Amino acid sequence: MTSYHASDTVDEHLARLPIGIILKALNIFTAKFPELRILQASAFIKEYQTARSKESKALLATILAITRKQCSIVTGDWLRSLKSSECYASYAWSTLSDAILQPPKVQVVQALLILTLYEWGVREYHKAWMHCGIAIRIMQSLHSSRVSPHPLDMSQNNDTDVMAIAVEARTYWACFIMDCTINSGTYNPRMLPMSEMHKLKVPRPLNYTDFAFGFDGASLDHICTGDLSGLAQSFETIATGFDIYAQAMSFVFNNGRCAPGMCAPENCPWVPGSAWSQCRDRLEEWRKSQHERLCYPQHSVVVHMTLGHGESFIYLNMLYYLSTIMLHREYFPFLPTADLTPRGPVDPPLLEAEAPPGWWDESARELFNAAEQIASLLQEASECGIPLMTPFSGFCAFTACFLNLYVFRFPRMNLNRSSKAEQLMNWGLEYLEEFQNAWELAGGWVRPIPPIYESNADGTDQNDSELITLVQESNRRRRALPWKIKS
C-alpha cells in the first residue's frame, strides 16, 4: 500500500487529468481487452466531467495501470504525463480497500476486475484471485438487491435507470469471464458457474451497438431468437467461450486420462459421451453457432480490423484454438522418438482400447493446426496495426510457440503436414520477446526455446535431450496453473 503522501499525490493527479487523456485511455482499454468491455462510454465520461468520486478515480487508476502496460504497442506524447502502472495499481487498491465494505457500487466491481487482470499479468496470482472473489461478492450483492423480493437493505440499490441495469448486467458477465480465467487450472473452485448465472437470472449482456448508444428499456429482458453470433454480440459469445475453455482446463487439471478409470474403454476420447467427447462437442457446437464470417482463417483479421472489431474476432478464434489444443494435447505423446507418428499416450497410464482407424492422425492435424492458427492470428494482428498484448493472448502465444517448436523438431508427429512450423515458431518467439517487455507473466517462457531451435538449425542433435526435458517439464506444468512458469 502506498504512503498517505504518495496516495494523496496520485489522487490530485487523477483529479486534474485532462478529459482528452482519459478518453485515449478508455479507447485503448476498450479495444485491447475484449474480455472486459464493460465501460459504457457516455456514462463513464460523465463521471469525469464533474466532481470525480473516489470510486471513479480508483476505476480510472486501474484503467491507466493496464494502459501503461500497452506502451510497447501504443505511442503518443500524452503517455509522458502518466505515472507508472505500479503507482496506479497501488493507489487503486488503497482506495478500494476502503470501499469494499461500503454499500456496493458497480464502479468498485469494475475497478476490482481490471485490477485482477493487471495482477494476473504481473504474476500477483494470489491478489488476482482474492480481488476477483471480492468483485464477485459485491456484484452478487448488487444483483440480489434488485431481484430479491425482500431485500435486506432497501437503500442499497434503488437506481432503476435502464442503462445502469445494463452496465451491471455486463459487469456481472465480466465477473463470470474473469472467474473462468483466474480459476482455470487451479484447485480453486469457480464461484460463478454458468448454471448459477442462469439460476440467478442475470440478464444477457446487450450487444455492442445497444450498449454503446442506449436502447429501449423494454428490450433488456427480451430474449432474441435471431442470430446472436455476429460481432455485435461478441461479448456474450466470448463469455460462453471462456466457460468452455474453463471446462477443458478443468478436465486436464483433474488429471485427465490419468484420473481413475479415465483410460477405461468407455472413457476413451473417441467414445461418445466420454468427458473428453462432451467437452469437444460443446466446443464445436459453440463454433458452429457463430456466423461463418467469424471463423479464421476462412476470414482474415484485416477485414474485421476495418470494421473496428478486430480484437474481438481474434479473441473468439484464440479461445477456440486454445481449447482445441488443451483437449488434444492431453492424449498426445510427450516423449516422442524421431520416427514416431501420431498415436496415443506412450507413458502410463495407457488407454485400454484401440482408437478407430485414422483417429490419431486427425487428432494430430487438429492439434498442430490450432497452434498454427494462433501464431498466424497474432502475426496478422501485428501486421494490421492492432497487436494484442494481453495476459490471455500471451498465454495463447506461448502454448502455440511450444507446439510449433515440437512439430518442427518432430515433423512426423504430424505426418510432415506442418511445413511452416519453423516460421510460425519464429513469429511466436518475436511476439513473446515483445510480450515479456510488457508483462511479467512471460518470465521464463522465452529462455529455453532459442537454444533448442538453434541446434536443429545447425544440423546437430546435441539438444534433443534438452527438448525432451522441456517437453517433460511442460507435461508436468500443464497440470499446474498454466501461466505459473518460473524463470
Coordinates of C-alpha atoms in Angstrom, one line a residue:
M1 CA 0.0 0.0 0.0
T2 CA 1.2 3.5 -0.8
S3 CA 2.1 6.0 1.9
Y4 CA -0.6 8.7 2.6
H5 CA 1.5 11.3 0.9
A6 CA 2.1 9.3 -2.2
S7 CA -1.6 8.3 -2.4
D8 CA -2.6 11.9 -2.0
T9 CA -0.3 12.9 -4.9
V10 CA -1.9 10.3 -7.2
D11 CA -5.3 11.4 -6.1
E12 CA -4.5 15.0 -7.1
H13 CA -3.1 13.8 -10.4
L14 CA -6.3 11.9 -11.2
A15 CA -8.4 14.8 -10.2
R16 CA -6.6 17.1 -12.7
L17 CA -6.1 14.6 -15.5
P18 CA -7.5 16.2 -18.8
I19 CA -10.5 14.6 -20.3
G20 CA -8.7 14.0 -23.5
I21 CA -6.2 11.7 -21.9
I22 CA -9.0 9.9 -20.1
L23 CA -10.7 9.3 -23.5
K24 CA -7.5 8.0 -25.1
A25 CA -7.0 5.5 -22.2
L26 CA -10.7 4.4 -22.4
N27 CA -10.3 3.8 -26.1
I28 CA -7.2 1.7 -25.7
F29 CA -8.7 -0.3 -22.8
T30 CA -12.0 -1.0 -24.6
A31 CA -10.3 -2.0 -27.8
K32 CA -7.5 -4.2 -26.4
F33 CA -9.3 -6.1 -23.7
P34 CA -12.5 -7.6 -25.2
E35 CA -13.0 -9.8 -22.1
L36 CA -13.6 -6.6 -20.0
R37 CA -15.6 -4.5 -22.4
I38 CA -17.8 -3.2 -19.5
L39 CA -17.5 0.6 -19.7
Q40 CA -20.4 2.5 -21.3
A41 CA -18.6 5.5 -22.8
S42 CA -21.3 8.2 -22.1
A43 CA -21.8 7.2 -18.5
F44 CA -18.1 6.7 -17.9
I45 CA -17.1 10.2 -19.3
K46 CA -19.9 11.9 -17.4
E47 CA -18.3 10.7 -14.2
Y48 CA -15.1 12.7 -15.1
Q49 CA -16.7 15.9 -16.4
T50 CA -18.0 16.7 -12.9
A51 CA -16.5 16.2 -9.4
R52 CA -14.7 12.9 -9.5
S53 CA -15.7 10.5 -6.7
K54 CA -13.1 8.3 -5.0
E55 CA -14.7 5.2 -6.7
S56 CA -14.4 6.8 -10.2
K57 CA -10.8 7.7 -9.5
A58 CA -10.0 4.2 -8.4
L59 CA -11.6 2.9 -11.6
L60 CA -9.6 5.4 -13.7
A61 CA -6.4 4.3 -11.9
T62 CA -6.9 0.7 -12.9
I63 CA -7.5 1.6 -16.5
L64 CA -4.4 3.7 -16.5
A65 CA -2.4 0.9 -14.9
I66 CA -3.3 -1.5 -17.6
T67 CA -3.0 1.1 -20.4
R68 CA 0.6 1.8 -19.3
K69 CA 1.3 -1.9 -19.9
Q70 CA 0.5 -1.3 -23.6
C71 CA 3.3 1.2 -24.2
S72 CA 5.1 -1.2 -26.5
I73 CA 2.2 -1.0 -28.9
V74 CA 0.8 2.4 -28.1
T75 CA 2.6 5.7 -28.7
G76 CA 2.0 9.3 -28.1
D77 CA 3.2 12.3 -26.1
W78 CA 0.3 12.0 -23.8
L79 CA 1.8 8.9 -22.3
R80 CA 4.5 11.1 -20.7
S81 CA 2.0 12.7 -18.4
L82 CA 1.1 9.4 -16.9
K83 CA 2.6 7.7 -13.8
S84 CA 3.8 4.1 -13.6
S85 CA 1.5 1.2 -13.7
E86 CA 2.6 0.2 -10.2
C87 CA 1.8 3.6 -8.9
Y88 CA -1.8 3.5 -10.3
A89 CA -2.4 -0.1 -9.1
S90 CA -1.2 0.7 -5.6
Y91 CA -3.4 3.8 -5.4
A92 CA -6.4 1.8 -6.7
W93 CA -6.2 -0.9 -4.1
S94 CA -5.6 1.7 -1.3
T95 CA -8.8 3.3 -2.3
L96 CA -10.8 0.2 -3.0
S97 CA -9.8 -1.4 0.3
D98 CA -11.9 1.3 2.0
A99 CA -14.8 0.9 -0.4
I100 CA -15.3 -2.8 -0.5
L101 CA -17.3 -2.9 2.8
Q102 CA -19.4 0.1 1.9
P103 CA -22.8 -0.1 0.1
P104 CA -22.0 -1.8 -3.2
K105 CA -21.3 0.2 -6.3
V106 CA -20.7 -1.1 -9.8
Q107 CA -17.6 1.1 -10.2
V108 CA -15.9 -0.7 -7.4
V109 CA -16.6 -4.1 -9.1
Q110 CA -15.3 -2.8 -12.4
A111 CA -12.1 -1.5 -10.8
L112 CA -11.5 -4.8 -9.0
L113 CA -12.0 -6.8 -12.2
I114 CA -9.5 -4.6 -14.1
L115 CA -7.1 -4.8 -11.1
T116 CA -7.5 -8.6 -11.2
L117 CA -6.4 -8.7 -14.9
Y118 CA -3.5 -6.4 -14.2
E119 CA -2.3 -8.6 -11.2
W120 CA -2.6 -11.7 -13.3
G121 CA -0.3 -10.1 -15.9
V122 CA 2.3 -9.1 -13.3
R123 CA 2.3 -12.5 -11.6
E124 CA 0.5 -11.4 -8.4
Y125 CA -1.7 -14.5 -8.6
H126 CA -3.0 -14.6 -5.1
K127 CA -4.0 -11.0 -5.2
A128 CA -5.7 -11.5 -8.5
W129 CA -7.7 -14.5 -7.1
M130 CA -8.7 -12.6 -4.0
H131 CA -9.7 -9.4 -5.8
C132 CA -11.7 -11.4 -8.3
G133 CA -13.6 -13.1 -5.5
I134 CA -14.3 -9.7 -3.8
A135 CA -15.6 -8.3 -7.1
I136 CA -18.0 -11.3 -7.5
R137 CA -19.4 -10.9 -3.9
I138 CA -20.0 -7.2 -4.4
M139 CA -21.7 -7.9 -7.7
Q140 CA -23.9 -10.6 -6.2
S141 CA -24.9 -8.1 -3.5
L142 CA -25.8 -5.6 -6.2
H143 CA -27.8 -8.1 -8.1
S144 CA -29.7 -9.5 -5.2
S145 CA -30.8 -6.0 -4.1
R146 CA -32.6 -5.8 -7.4
V147 CA -34.1 -9.3 -7.7
S148 CA -34.8 -10.3 -4.1
P149 CA -38.4 -10.0 -3.1
H150 CA -37.4 -8.9 0.4
P151 CA -34.0 -7.1 0.2
L152 CA -32.2 -6.7 3.5
D153 CA -31.2 -3.1 2.7
M154 CA -33.7 -1.1 0.7
S155 CA -31.2 1.8 0.4
Q156 CA -28.6 -0.4 -1.4
N157 CA -29.8 -0.2 -4.9
N158 CA -32.7 2.0 -6.0
D159 CA -31.3 3.0 -9.3
T160 CA -33.9 2.0 -11.9
D161 CA -32.1 3.6 -14.9
V162 CA -32.2 1.0 -17.7
M163 CA -28.6 1.8 -18.7
A164 CA -27.4 1.4 -15.2
I165 CA -29.0 -2.0 -15.1
A166 CA -27.4 -2.9 -18.4
V167 CA -24.0 -1.8 -17.2
E168 CA -24.5 -4.0 -14.1
A169 CA -25.5 -7.0 -16.2
R170 CA -22.5 -6.7 -18.5
T171 CA -20.2 -6.3 -15.4
Y172 CA -21.7 -9.4 -13.9
W173 CA -20.8 -11.3 -17.1
A174 CA -17.3 -9.9 -16.9
C175 CA -17.1 -11.3 -13.3
F176 CA -18.0 -14.7 -14.9
I177 CA -15.3 -14.3 -17.5
M178 CA -12.6 -13.4 -15.0
D179 CA -13.7 -16.2 -12.7
C180 CA -13.2 -18.6 -15.7
T181 CA -9.8 -17.1 -16.4
I182 CA -8.3 -16.9 -13.0
N183 CA -9.6 -20.2 -11.6
S184 CA -9.0 -22.4 -14.7
G185 CA -6.2 -24.9 -14.0
T186 CA -6.2 -24.4 -10.2
Y187 CA -7.5 -26.1 -7.2
N188 CA -9.8 -23.2 -6.6
P189 CA -13.4 -23.9 -7.5
R190 CA -15.2 -21.4 -9.7
M191 CA -17.6 -19.1 -7.8
L192 CA -19.8 -18.4 -10.9
P193 CA -20.6 -21.5 -13.0
M194 CA -22.9 -20.9 -15.9
S195 CA -25.7 -22.8 -14.1
E196 CA -25.5 -20.2 -11.3
M197 CA -25.7 -17.3 -13.8
H198 CA -28.9 -18.8 -15.3
K199 CA -30.3 -19.6 -11.8
L200 CA -29.8 -16.0 -10.7
K201 CA -31.4 -14.8 -14.0
V202 CA -28.6 -12.4 -14.7
P203 CA -29.7 -10.5 -17.9
R204 CA -27.9 -11.3 -21.0
P205 CA -25.3 -8.6 -22.0
L206 CA -26.6 -6.2 -24.5
N207 CA -25.0 -6.3 -27.9
Y208 CA -22.2 -3.9 -28.7
T209 CA -24.3 -1.3 -30.5
D210 CA -27.1 -1.2 -28.0
F211 CA -24.7 -0.9 -25.1
A212 CA -22.8 1.9 -26.8
F213 CA -25.8 4.0 -27.9
G214 CA -28.5 3.1 -25.5
F215 CA -31.7 1.3 -26.2
D216 CA -35.4 0.9 -25.4
G217 CA -35.6 -0.3 -21.8
A218 CA -38.3 -2.8 -22.7
S219 CA -35.6 -4.8 -24.6
L220 CA -33.5 -5.5 -21.6
D221 CA -35.3 -8.7 -20.7
H222 CA -36.3 -9.6 -24.2
I223 CA -34.9 -12.9 -25.4
C224 CA -34.0 -12.6 -29.0
T225 CA -34.3 -15.8 -31.1
G226 CA -32.4 -14.5 -34.1
D227 CA -28.7 -14.9 -34.9
L228 CA -26.7 -13.7 -32.0
S229 CA -23.4 -14.9 -33.3
G230 CA -22.3 -11.7 -35.1
L231 CA -19.6 -9.3 -33.9
A232 CA -22.2 -7.1 -32.2
Q233 CA -22.9 -9.9 -29.8
S234 CA -19.3 -10.9 -29.4
F235 CA -19.1 -10.2 -25.6
E236 CA -21.8 -12.8 -24.9
T237 CA -20.1 -15.2 -27.3
I238 CA -16.7 -14.7 -25.6
A239 CA -18.3 -15.4 -22.2
T240 CA -19.6 -18.7 -23.4
G241 CA -16.2 -19.4 -25.0
F242 CA -14.4 -18.8 -21.7
D243 CA -16.8 -21.2 -20.0
I244 CA -15.9 -24.0 -22.5
Y245 CA -12.2 -23.2 -22.1
A246 CA -12.6 -23.5 -18.3
Q247 CA -14.3 -26.9 -18.8
A248 CA -11.4 -28.1 -20.9
M249 CA -8.9 -26.9 -18.4
S250 CA -10.8 -28.5 -15.5
F251 CA -10.7 -31.8 -17.4
V252 CA -6.9 -31.5 -17.8
F253 CA -6.2 -30.3 -14.3
N254 CA -8.3 -33.0 -12.7
N255 CA -5.7 -35.4 -14.1
G256 CA -7.4 -36.0 -17.5
R257 CA -6.6 -39.5 -18.7
C258 CA -4.6 -40.1 -15.5
A259 CA -7.6 -39.8 -13.3
P260 CA -9.0 -43.2 -12.0
G261 CA -11.0 -45.0 -14.7
M262 CA -10.3 -42.5 -17.4
C263 CA -8.3 -45.0 -19.5
A264 CA -11.2 -47.5 -19.5
P265 CA -12.7 -48.2 -22.9
E266 CA -15.9 -46.3 -22.2
N267 CA -13.9 -43.2 -21.2
C268 CA -11.6 -43.0 -24.2
P269 CA -11.8 -39.7 -26.1
W270 CA -13.4 -41.1 -29.3
V271 CA -16.3 -42.6 -27.4
P272 CA -19.5 -40.5 -27.5
G273 CA -20.5 -39.4 -24.0
S274 CA -17.0 -39.5 -22.5
A275 CA -15.8 -36.5 -20.6
W276 CA -13.4 -35.5 -23.4
S277 CA -16.0 -36.0 -26.1
Q278 CA -18.6 -34.0 -24.2
C279 CA -16.3 -31.0 -23.9
R280 CA -15.2 -31.2 -27.5
D281 CA -18.8 -31.5 -28.7
R282 CA -19.7 -28.4 -26.8
L283 CA -16.7 -26.6 -28.2
E284 CA -17.7 -27.5 -31.8
E285 CA -21.3 -26.5 -31.2
W286 CA -20.2 -23.1 -29.9
R287 CA -18.0 -22.7 -33.0
K288 CA -20.9 -23.7 -35.4
S289 CA -23.3 -21.3 -33.6
Q290 CA -21.1 -18.4 -34.8
H291 CA -21.5 -16.7 -38.1
E292 CA -19.1 -18.2 -40.7
R293 CA -17.6 -14.8 -41.1
L294 CA -16.2 -15.1 -37.6
C295 CA -14.1 -18.1 -38.4
Y296 CA -10.3 -17.7 -39.0
P297 CA -8.6 -18.5 -41.3
Q298 CA -11.6 -18.6 -43.6
H299 CA -11.9 -14.8 -43.0
S300 CA -8.9 -12.6 -42.2
V301 CA -8.1 -10.2 -39.3
V302 CA -7.7 -7.3 -41.7
V303 CA -11.4 -7.4 -42.8
H304 CA -12.6 -7.3 -39.2
M305 CA -10.0 -4.7 -38.3
T306 CA -11.6 -2.4 -40.9
L307 CA -14.9 -2.9 -39.2
G308 CA -13.5 -2.0 -35.8
H309 CA -13.9 -5.4 -34.3
G310 CA -10.5 -7.0 -35.0
E311 CA -9.6 -7.7 -31.3
S312 CA -12.9 -9.4 -30.6
F313 CA -12.5 -11.5 -33.8
I314 CA -9.0 -12.6 -32.6
Y315 CA -10.3 -13.5 -29.1
L316 CA -13.1 -15.6 -30.4
N317 CA -10.7 -17.6 -32.5
M318 CA -7.9 -17.8 -29.9
L319 CA -10.5 -19.3 -27.5
Y320 CA -11.5 -21.9 -30.0
Y321 CA -8.0 -22.9 -30.9
L322 CA -6.6 -22.8 -27.4
S323 CA -9.4 -25.1 -26.1
T324 CA -8.7 -27.4 -29.0
I325 CA -5.0 -27.6 -28.0
M326 CA -5.8 -28.3 -24.4
L327 CA -8.1 -31.2 -25.3
H328 CA -6.0 -32.9 -27.9
R329 CA -2.7 -32.3 -26.1
E330 CA -3.9 -34.4 -23.1
Y331 CA -3.6 -37.6 -25.1
F332 CA -0.7 -36.8 -27.3
P333 CA 2.7 -38.5 -26.7
F334 CA 5.0 -36.2 -24.8
L335 CA 8.1 -38.4 -25.2
P336 CA 8.5 -38.8 -28.9
T337 CA 11.2 -40.5 -30.9
A338 CA 12.3 -39.3 -34.3
D339 CA 10.3 -41.9 -36.2
L340 CA 7.2 -41.8 -34.1
T341 CA 3.9 -41.0 -35.9
P342 CA 0.6 -39.9 -34.4
R343 CA -0.7 -42.2 -31.8
G344 CA -2.0 -42.2 -28.2
P345 CA -0.1 -42.0 -25.0
V346 CA 3.2 -43.9 -24.7
D347 CA 3.7 -43.2 -21.0
P348 CA 1.4 -44.8 -18.3
P349 CA -1.5 -45.0 -17.8
L350 CA -2.2 -46.3 -21.3
L351 CA -5.6 -46.4 -22.9
E352 CA -7.4 -49.7 -22.6
A353 CA -8.9 -49.7 -26.1
E354 CA -7.7 -49.1 -29.7
A355 CA -8.8 -45.9 -31.4
P356 CA -10.7 -46.1 -34.7
P357 CA -8.5 -46.1 -37.8
G358 CA -7.2 -42.6 -38.5
W359 CA -8.3 -41.1 -35.2
W360 CA -4.8 -40.2 -34.0
D361 CA -3.8 -38.8 -37.4
E362 CA -6.8 -36.5 -37.3
S363 CA -6.1 -35.6 -33.6
A364 CA -2.6 -34.5 -34.6
R365 CA -3.9 -32.5 -37.5
E366 CA -6.3 -30.6 -35.2
L367 CA -3.7 -30.1 -32.5
F368 CA -0.9 -28.6 -34.7
N369 CA -3.4 -26.7 -36.9
A370 CA -4.7 -25.0 -33.8
A371 CA -1.1 -23.9 -32.9
E372 CA -0.6 -22.7 -36.4
Q373 CA -3.7 -20.6 -36.4
I374 CA -2.9 -18.9 -33.1
A375 CA 0.5 -17.9 -34.3
S376 CA -0.9 -16.7 -37.6
L377 CA -3.7 -14.7 -35.9
L378 CA -1.2 -12.8 -33.7
Q379 CA 1.2 -12.2 -36.6
E380 CA -1.6 -10.9 -38.8
A381 CA -2.9 -8.7 -36.0
S382 CA 0.5 -7.1 -35.7
E383 CA 0.8 -6.6 -39.4
C384 CA -2.7 -4.9 -39.4
G385 CA -1.6 -2.5 -36.7
I386 CA -3.8 -3.9 -34.0
P387 CA -1.4 -6.1 -32.0
L388 CA -2.7 -7.7 -28.9
M389 CA -0.6 -7.7 -25.7
T390 CA -3.0 -9.1 -23.0
P391 CA -2.2 -11.8 -20.5
F392 CA -4.6 -14.2 -22.3
S393 CA -3.1 -13.6 -25.7
G394 CA 0.4 -14.1 -24.2
F395 CA -0.5 -17.5 -22.8
C396 CA -2.0 -18.4 -26.2
A397 CA 1.2 -17.4 -27.9
F398 CA 3.4 -19.4 -25.6
T399 CA 1.3 -22.5 -25.9
A400 CA 1.3 -22.3 -29.7
C401 CA 5.0 -21.5 -29.9
F402 CA 5.9 -24.5 -27.9
L403 CA 3.8 -26.8 -30.1
N404 CA 5.3 -25.3 -33.3
L405 CA 8.8 -26.0 -31.9
Y406 CA 7.7 -29.5 -31.0
V407 CA 6.4 -30.3 -34.5
F408 CA 9.4 -28.6 -36.1
R409 CA 11.8 -30.9 -34.3
F410 CA 9.5 -34.0 -34.7
P411 CA 7.7 -33.4 -38.1
R412 CA 6.5 -37.0 -38.3
M413 CA 4.3 -36.4 -35.3
N414 CA 2.0 -34.5 -37.7
L415 CA 2.9 -36.7 -40.8
N416 CA 5.1 -33.9 -42.2
R417 CA 2.0 -31.6 -42.6
S418 CA 3.5 -28.7 -40.6
S419 CA 5.7 -27.3 -43.3
K420 CA 5.5 -23.8 -41.8
A421 CA 6.4 -24.8 -38.3
E422 CA 9.8 -23.0 -38.2
Q423 CA 8.3 -19.7 -39.5
L424 CA 5.4 -20.0 -37.1
M425 CA 7.8 -20.7 -34.2
N426 CA 9.9 -17.6 -35.1
W427 CA 6.7 -15.5 -35.2
G428 CA 5.8 -16.8 -31.8
L429 CA 9.3 -16.0 -30.4
E430 CA 9.2 -12.5 -31.8
Y431 CA 5.8 -11.9 -30.2
L432 CA 6.9 -13.3 -26.8
E433 CA 10.1 -11.2 -26.8
E434 CA 7.9 -8.1 -27.1
F435 CA 5.3 -9.5 -24.7
Q436 CA 7.8 -10.1 -21.9
N437 CA 8.7 -6.4 -22.0
A438 CA 5.1 -5.6 -21.3
W439 CA 4.0 -8.2 -18.8
E440 CA 6.0 -10.0 -16.1
L441 CA 3.7 -13.0 -16.7
A442 CA 6.1 -14.1 -19.5
G443 CA 9.1 -14.6 -17.2
G444 CA 10.8 -17.9 -18.2
W445 CA 8.7 -18.5 -21.3
V446 CA 11.2 -17.5 -23.9
R447 CA 14.6 -18.6 -22.5
P448 CA 14.5 -22.4 -23.2
I449 CA 13.3 -22.2 -26.8
P450 CA 16.0 -20.5 -28.9
P451 CA 18.9 -22.9 -27.9
I452 CA 16.8 -25.9 -28.9
Y453 CA 15.9 -24.3 -32.2
E454 CA 19.4 -23.2 -33.0
S455 CA 20.8 -26.7 -32.5
N456 CA 18.4 -28.0 -35.1
A457 CA 19.2 -25.2 -37.5
D458 CA 22.9 -26.2 -37.3
G459 CA 22.0 -29.7 -38.2
T460 CA 23.1 -31.0 -34.8
D461 CA 21.2 -33.2 -32.4
Q462 CA 23.0 -32.3 -29.2
N463 CA 20.0 -30.6 -27.7
D464 CA 17.4 -33.3 -28.4
S465 CA 17.7 -34.2 -24.7
E466 CA 17.0 -30.5 -23.9
L467 CA 13.8 -30.6 -25.9
I468 CA 12.8 -33.9 -24.2
T469 CA 13.4 -32.2 -20.9
L470 CA 11.4 -29.2 -21.9
V471 CA 8.6 -31.5 -23.1
Q472 CA 8.6 -33.4 -19.8
E473 CA 8.6 -30.2 -17.8
S474 CA 5.7 -28.9 -19.9
N475 CA 3.8 -32.1 -19.3
R476 CA 4.3 -31.6 -15.5
R477 CA 3.3 -27.9 -15.7
R478 CA 0.2 -28.4 -17.7
R479 CA -1.4 -29.9 -14.6
A480 CA -0.4 -26.8 -12.6
L481 CA -1.5 -23.2 -13.0
P482 CA -0.7 -22.8 -16.8
W483 CA 0.7 -19.3 -16.5
K484 CA 2.9 -20.0 -13.4
I485 CA 6.1 -20.8 -15.3
K486 CA 9.2 -19.7 -13.3
S487 CA 12.4 -18.5 -14.8

